[in-house]
Amino acid sequence: MTSPESREPQPPASRRIAQALRSAIESGELRAGAKLPSERALAEQYGTARNTAREAVRLLSEQGLVKAEHGRGVFVREPQRLFRFGSDRYSLKNRESGLTPFRLEAKKQGKTARIDVVSIANEVPPADVAERLGVPGDVASVVHRENHYYADEEPVQIVSTYLRWSEAEGTLLTQPKTGPNGIYGRLEDLGHVMTTIRDEITARMPSPHETAVLGLSPGVPVLEVLHTSFDQDGEAFEVSRYVHRADVTGLKYDLPVQ
Amino acid sequence: MTSPESREPQPPASRRIAQALRSAIESGELRAGAKLPSERALAEQYGTARNTAREAVRLLSEQGLVKAEHGRGVFVREPQRLFRFGSDRYSLKNRESGLTPFRLEAKKQGKTARIDVVSIANEVPPADVAERLGVPGDVASVVHRENHYYADEEPVQIVSTYLRWSEAEGTLLTQPKTGPNGIYGRLEDLGHVMTTIRDEITARMPSPHETAVLGLSPGVPVLEVLHTSFDQDGEAFEVSRYVHRADVTGLKYDLPVQ
DNA sequence: AAGTGGTCTAGACCACACT
DNA sequence: GTGTGGTCTAGACCACTTC
């Protein structure tokens, strides 16, 4: 070696640009909603090709820090106030309001709620659902209800509810309008009183379909909740999969210890 | 117009390549762990420049479907078995085992657990912590303990625990070894019996620091749990922030209804 | 040495938003 | 029309892995 320790290996130009922009955002120099310099301007400023500046912006976008808008520019993402789904959403006392938990939360935030019934069908259940509901995973043993939830016309979550076909067939559970107190009311008619629930939570990047339905921009993950309701006999009688957009959604669980 | 409706606007080449690969993965043609064709091979196969094929791979990587390994190739990501953190992790009965919940779960999965105490310091709390702990957010009102958790030497989660400095000062709570039953044992000595807890859950993309500590590959989000412990008087006495890597971690909550 | 992904250049044209 | 991001080309060199 001619020069034993001449210099540290520098990070690539794209990362250095990204780091500079990140610092500007974190220091408040670039506030939420502010427009970043254009890719061409960044390229000139740092003496690189446009693609390199573009890569820097992509890194920030991947980290969920900024959002590119075609034809307009790249903007610092606004910190979103969260749509909170609390563990009390399963509480029976919410029944009295006559509103579903989602409508209640939307009202609390001064937003209008809309729920689309996308489909209701007799289907073969996904493996994880079949396992939890205790039904065969290779025949059409469930009714699958898919709903989309909107707040102020913004899509917030995708919900798939699965019920035993043997119980639901021929009842209001296979109809769009399920009657008083919704599906839980009808399930009580069938002798299932919700006694305990289990929520299994994961996070992941959305599928292209979820990206489209939820209108997600790159760098926004989803929260997936696989929910199981157990009745007074400890039997699972309903399984739902909630897919929330993580940029505007949070979950909250209050529980006693021991 | 010469040809009124000659053809549909095709999706860009990069998306078409990505979709073809996605289909191959979902159909099982490309199994978990399988190696994708090299970027140069894909480019030739589809008659595009290498950058275009590369963009296709990037799209899949962003969706968490594949993982690029420098010098080796791009591989279909293995479905990870989850490290499950259940709501019983706060249960007092776990005390009897003498193991912390993390060690218990690791043992259950036949993995070796390691917990690094990264730092213990008297600090100014983050705003969300100050709010929940009921302490001033502009002075060094808390002790902050940062731990890193490993399973089989793989980093799994980053935990920051915050306690009131006024209570912790001069006690074992500011020491790496906190004595029997850990910090909760010492907090009981101070008269705080954990009675209820609240977990607030969000998902987001990791910061560069978290990416480095957790060894995350692109397209893997993190689960953030802001945990608050309340004592017999309903007073918050401990707040912790758990940052889990979402590719190997899940949460599970069992709770009674009403 | 050969093959792979990682970064970069210096252009080009297209699609979209704004005025 | 002008400026913006979105996509693409046809190269190049570097860093890492494998043989």
Coordinates of C-alpha atoms in Angstrom, one line a residue, chain A:
Chain A
M1 CA 0.0 0.0 0.0
T2 CA 1.3 3.4 -0.9
S3 CA -0.8 5.4 1.5
P4 CA -1.6 3.2 4.5
E5 CA -4.8 4.8 5.6
S6 CA -5.4 7.6 3.1
R7 CA -9.2 7.9 3.5
E8 CA -12.4 6.2 4.7
P9 CA -14.4 4.5 1.9
Q10 CA -17.0 7.1 1.2
P11 CA -20.7 6.1 1.0
P12 CA -22.1 6.2 -2.6
A13 CA -23.2 9.6 -3.9
S14 CA -26.9 8.6 -3.8
R15 CA -26.7 7.8 -0.1
R16 CA -24.9 11.0 0.7
I17 CA -27.6 13.0 -1.1
A18 CA -30.2 11.0 0.8
Q19 CA -28.5 11.6 4.1
A20 CA -28.3 15.3 3.4
L21 CA -32.0 15.5 2.6
R22 CA -32.8 13.3 5.7
S23 CA -30.9 15.7 7.9
A24 CA -32.6 18.7 6.4
I25 CA -36.0 17.1 7.2
E26 CA -35.1 16.0 10.7
S27 CA -33.6 19.4 11.5
G28 CA -36.8 21.1 10.5
E29 CA -35.2 22.9 7.6
L30 CA -37.6 21.0 5.3
R31 CA -40.9 20.9 7.1
A32 CA -43.8 18.5 6.6
G33 CA -45.4 19.2 3.3
A34 CA -42.4 21.1 2.0
K35 CA -41.3 20.4 -1.6
L36 CA -37.8 19.0 -2.1
P37 CA -35.6 20.4 -4.9
S38 CA -36.4 18.7 -8.2
E39 CA -34.4 15.6 -9.2
R40 CA -32.7 17.7 -11.9
A41 CA -31.8 20.4 -9.4
L42 CA -30.3 17.9 -7.0
A43 CA -28.3 16.3 -9.7
E44 CA -26.8 19.6 -10.7
Q45 CA -26.3 20.7 -7.1
Y46 CA -24.3 17.5 -6.3
G47 CA -22.7 17.2 -9.7
T48 CA -24.2 13.8 -10.5
A49 CA -26.4 12.3 -13.2
R50 CA -30.1 12.7 -12.6
N51 CA -30.5 9.0 -12.0
T52 CA -28.2 9.2 -9.0
A53 CA -30.2 12.0 -7.5
R54 CA -33.3 10.1 -8.3
E55 CA -31.9 7.0 -6.4
A56 CA -31.5 9.2 -3.4
V57 CA -35.1 10.3 -3.5
R58 CA -36.1 6.7 -3.9
L59 CA -34.2 5.7 -0.7
L60 CA -36.1 8.3 1.3
S61 CA -39.4 7.3 -0.3
E62 CA -38.7 3.7 0.6
Q63 CA -38.2 4.8 4.2
G64 CA -41.6 6.5 4.1
L65 CA -40.1 10.0 4.7
V66 CA -41.2 11.6 1.4
K67 CA -43.8 11.1 -1.2
A68 CA -43.3 11.7 -4.9
E69 CA -46.2 13.2 -6.8
H70 CA -46.1 12.8 -10.6
G71 CA -45.8 16.2 -12.3
R72 CA -45.8 18.1 -9.1
G73 CA -42.7 17.3 -7.1
V74 CA -41.4 15.4 -4.1
F75 CA -42.8 16.4 -0.7
V76 CA -42.0 15.7 2.9
R77 CA -44.7 13.4 4.2
E78 CA -47.1 14.9 6.6
P79 CA -47.2 13.2 10.0
Q80 CA -50.5 11.5 9.9
R81 CA -52.8 11.4 12.9
L82 CA -53.7 7.9 13.5
F83 CA -56.9 6.1 13.2
R84 CA -56.8 4.1 16.4
F85 CA -58.4 0.7 16.8
G86 CA -58.7 -0.1 20.5
S87 CA -59.2 -3.5 22.1
D88 CA -62.6 -2.1 23.3
R89 CA -63.7 -2.4 19.6
Y90 CA -64.9 -5.8 20.6
S91 CA -66.7 -4.7 23.7
L92 CA -70.4 -5.3 23.8
K93 CA -71.1 -1.9 25.3
N94 CA -70.5 -0.4 21.9
R95 CA -73.6 -2.1 20.8
E96 CA -75.7 0.4 22.6
S97 CA -74.6 3.2 20.4
G98 CA -76.0 1.4 17.5
L99 CA -72.8 2.2 15.6
T100 CA -70.1 -0.2 14.6
P101 CA -66.7 0.4 16.2
F102 CA -65.4 1.8 12.9
R103 CA -68.3 4.3 12.5
L104 CA -67.8 5.3 16.2
E105 CA -64.1 6.0 15.7
A106 CA -64.8 7.9 12.5
K107 CA -67.4 10.0 14.1
K108 CA -65.0 10.8 17.0
Q109 CA -62.6 12.2 14.4
G110 CA -65.2 14.1 12.6
K111 CA -64.9 11.9 9.5
T112 CA -67.6 10.2 7.5
A113 CA -67.5 6.4 7.4
R114 CA -68.4 4.3 4.5
I115 CA -68.4 0.5 4.4
D116 CA -68.5 -1.4 1.1
V117 CA -69.6 -5.0 1.0
V118 CA -67.3 -6.2 -1.8
S119 CA -68.3 -9.8 -1.9
I120 CA -70.1 -12.6 0.0
A121 CA -69.2 -16.1 -1.2
N122 CA -69.0 -19.7 -0.2
E123 CA -65.3 -20.5 -0.5
V124 CA -62.4 -22.7 0.4
P125 CA -60.8 -21.0 3.4
P126 CA -57.1 -20.0 3.5
A127 CA -55.0 -22.4 5.6
D128 CA -54.6 -20.1 8.6
V129 CA -58.3 -19.5 8.7
A130 CA -59.2 -23.1 8.4
E131 CA -56.9 -24.0 11.2
R132 CA -58.3 -21.5 13.6
L133 CA -62.0 -22.1 12.7
G134 CA -61.6 -25.8 12.8
V135 CA -62.9 -26.5 9.4
P136 CA -61.6 -28.5 6.4
G137 CA -59.1 -26.5 4.3
D138 CA -59.7 -28.3 1.1
V139 CA -63.5 -27.8 0.5
A140 CA -65.7 -24.7 0.5
S141 CA -66.4 -24.9 4.2
V142 CA -66.8 -21.2 4.9
V143 CA -68.7 -18.1 3.9
H144 CA -66.2 -15.3 3.1
R145 CA -67.4 -11.7 3.5
E146 CA -65.1 -9.0 2.2
N147 CA -65.6 -5.4 3.2
H148 CA -63.7 -2.2 2.4
Y149 CA -63.8 0.6 5.0
Y150 CA -63.4 4.3 4.1
A151 CA -63.0 7.4 6.2
D152 CA -63.9 10.6 4.3
E153 CA -63.7 8.5 1.1
E154 CA -60.1 7.5 1.9
P155 CA -59.7 3.7 2.1
V156 CA -58.5 2.7 5.5
Q157 CA -58.8 -1.1 5.8
I158 CA -59.7 -4.3 4.1
V159 CA -61.6 -6.8 6.2
S160 CA -62.3 -10.5 5.3
T161 CA -64.6 -12.3 7.7
Y162 CA -64.9 -16.1 7.6
L163 CA -67.8 -18.1 9.2
R164 CA -68.7 -21.7 9.0
W165 CA -70.8 -22.4 6.0
S166 CA -72.6 -25.1 7.9
E167 CA -73.9 -22.5 10.3
A168 CA -74.3 -19.5 7.9
E169 CA -76.0 -21.2 5.0
G170 CA -79.5 -19.9 4.5
T171 CA -79.2 -17.2 7.2
L172 CA -78.7 -13.4 7.1
L173 CA -75.0 -14.2 7.5
T174 CA -74.8 -14.7 3.8
Q175 CA -76.7 -11.4 3.0
P176 CA -75.3 -7.9 2.7
K177 CA -77.7 -6.7 5.5
T178 CA -77.2 -8.9 8.5
G179 CA -79.8 -7.3 10.8
P180 CA -79.6 -5.9 14.3
N181 CA -76.1 -5.8 15.9
G182 CA -74.7 -7.2 12.6
I183 CA -73.1 -10.6 12.3
Y184 CA -72.4 -10.9 16.0
G185 CA -76.1 -10.5 16.6
R186 CA -76.9 -13.4 14.2
L187 CA -74.1 -15.5 15.7
E188 CA -75.6 -15.0 19.1
D189 CA -78.9 -16.2 17.7
L190 CA -76.9 -19.4 16.8
G191 CA -75.7 -19.7 20.4
H192 CA -72.3 -18.1 20.1
V193 CA -71.7 -15.4 22.7
M194 CA -68.4 -13.7 22.2
T195 CA -66.4 -14.4 25.4
T196 CA -62.8 -14.1 24.5
I197 CA -60.9 -13.0 21.5
R198 CA -57.4 -13.5 20.1
D199 CA -55.6 -11.1 17.8
E200 CA -52.5 -12.1 16.0
I201 CA -50.6 -9.2 14.5
T202 CA -48.0 -9.0 11.8
A203 CA -46.7 -6.2 9.6
R204 CA -45.5 -6.6 6.0
M205 CA -45.4 -4.8 2.7
P206 CA -48.7 -4.7 0.8
S207 CA -49.4 -6.9 -2.2
P208 CA -50.1 -5.0 -5.5
H209 CA -53.8 -5.6 -5.0
E210 CA -53.7 -4.1 -1.5
T211 CA -51.6 -1.2 -2.8
A212 CA -54.3 -0.5 -5.4
V213 CA -57.3 -0.9 -3.1
L214 CA -55.8 1.2 -0.2
G215 CA -54.2 3.7 -2.5
L216 CA -50.9 3.2 -0.8
S217 CA -47.7 5.1 -1.9
P218 CA -44.4 3.2 -1.9
G219 CA -42.8 2.8 1.5
V220 CA -46.0 2.3 3.4
P221 CA -46.4 -1.1 5.1
V222 CA -49.7 -2.7 6.2
L223 CA -50.7 -4.1 9.6
E224 CA -52.4 -7.5 9.4
V225 CA -54.6 -8.6 12.2
L226 CA -55.9 -12.2 12.2
H227 CA -58.8 -12.1 14.7
T228 CA -60.5 -15.1 16.2
S229 CA -63.7 -14.9 18.3
F230 CA -64.3 -17.6 21.0
D231 CA -67.7 -18.3 22.5
Q232 CA -68.8 -19.3 26.0
D233 CA -67.5 -22.8 25.4
G234 CA -64.1 -21.7 24.2
E235 CA -65.0 -22.6 20.6
A236 CA -63.8 -20.5 17.7
F237 CA -66.8 -19.3 15.7
E238 CA -65.5 -16.4 13.6
V239 CA -62.2 -15.5 12.1
S240 CA -61.5 -12.2 10.4
R241 CA -58.4 -10.8 8.7
Y242 CA -58.0 -7.0 8.9
V243 CA -55.5 -5.4 6.6
H244 CA -54.8 -1.8 7.8
R245 CA -52.7 0.8 6.0
A246 CA -50.0 1.5 8.6
D247 CA -49.5 5.2 7.7
V248 CA -52.9 6.2 9.2
T249 CA -53.7 3.3 11.4
G250 CA -52.7 2.2 14.9
L251 CA -53.9 -0.5 17.3
K252 CA -54.4 -0.1 21.0
Y253 CA -54.8 -2.9 23.5
D254 CA -55.7 -2.4 27.1
L255 CA -55.6 -5.4 29.3
P256 CA -55.4 -6.6 32.9
V257 CA -52.4 -8.4 34.1
Q258 CA -52.6 -11.9 35.7

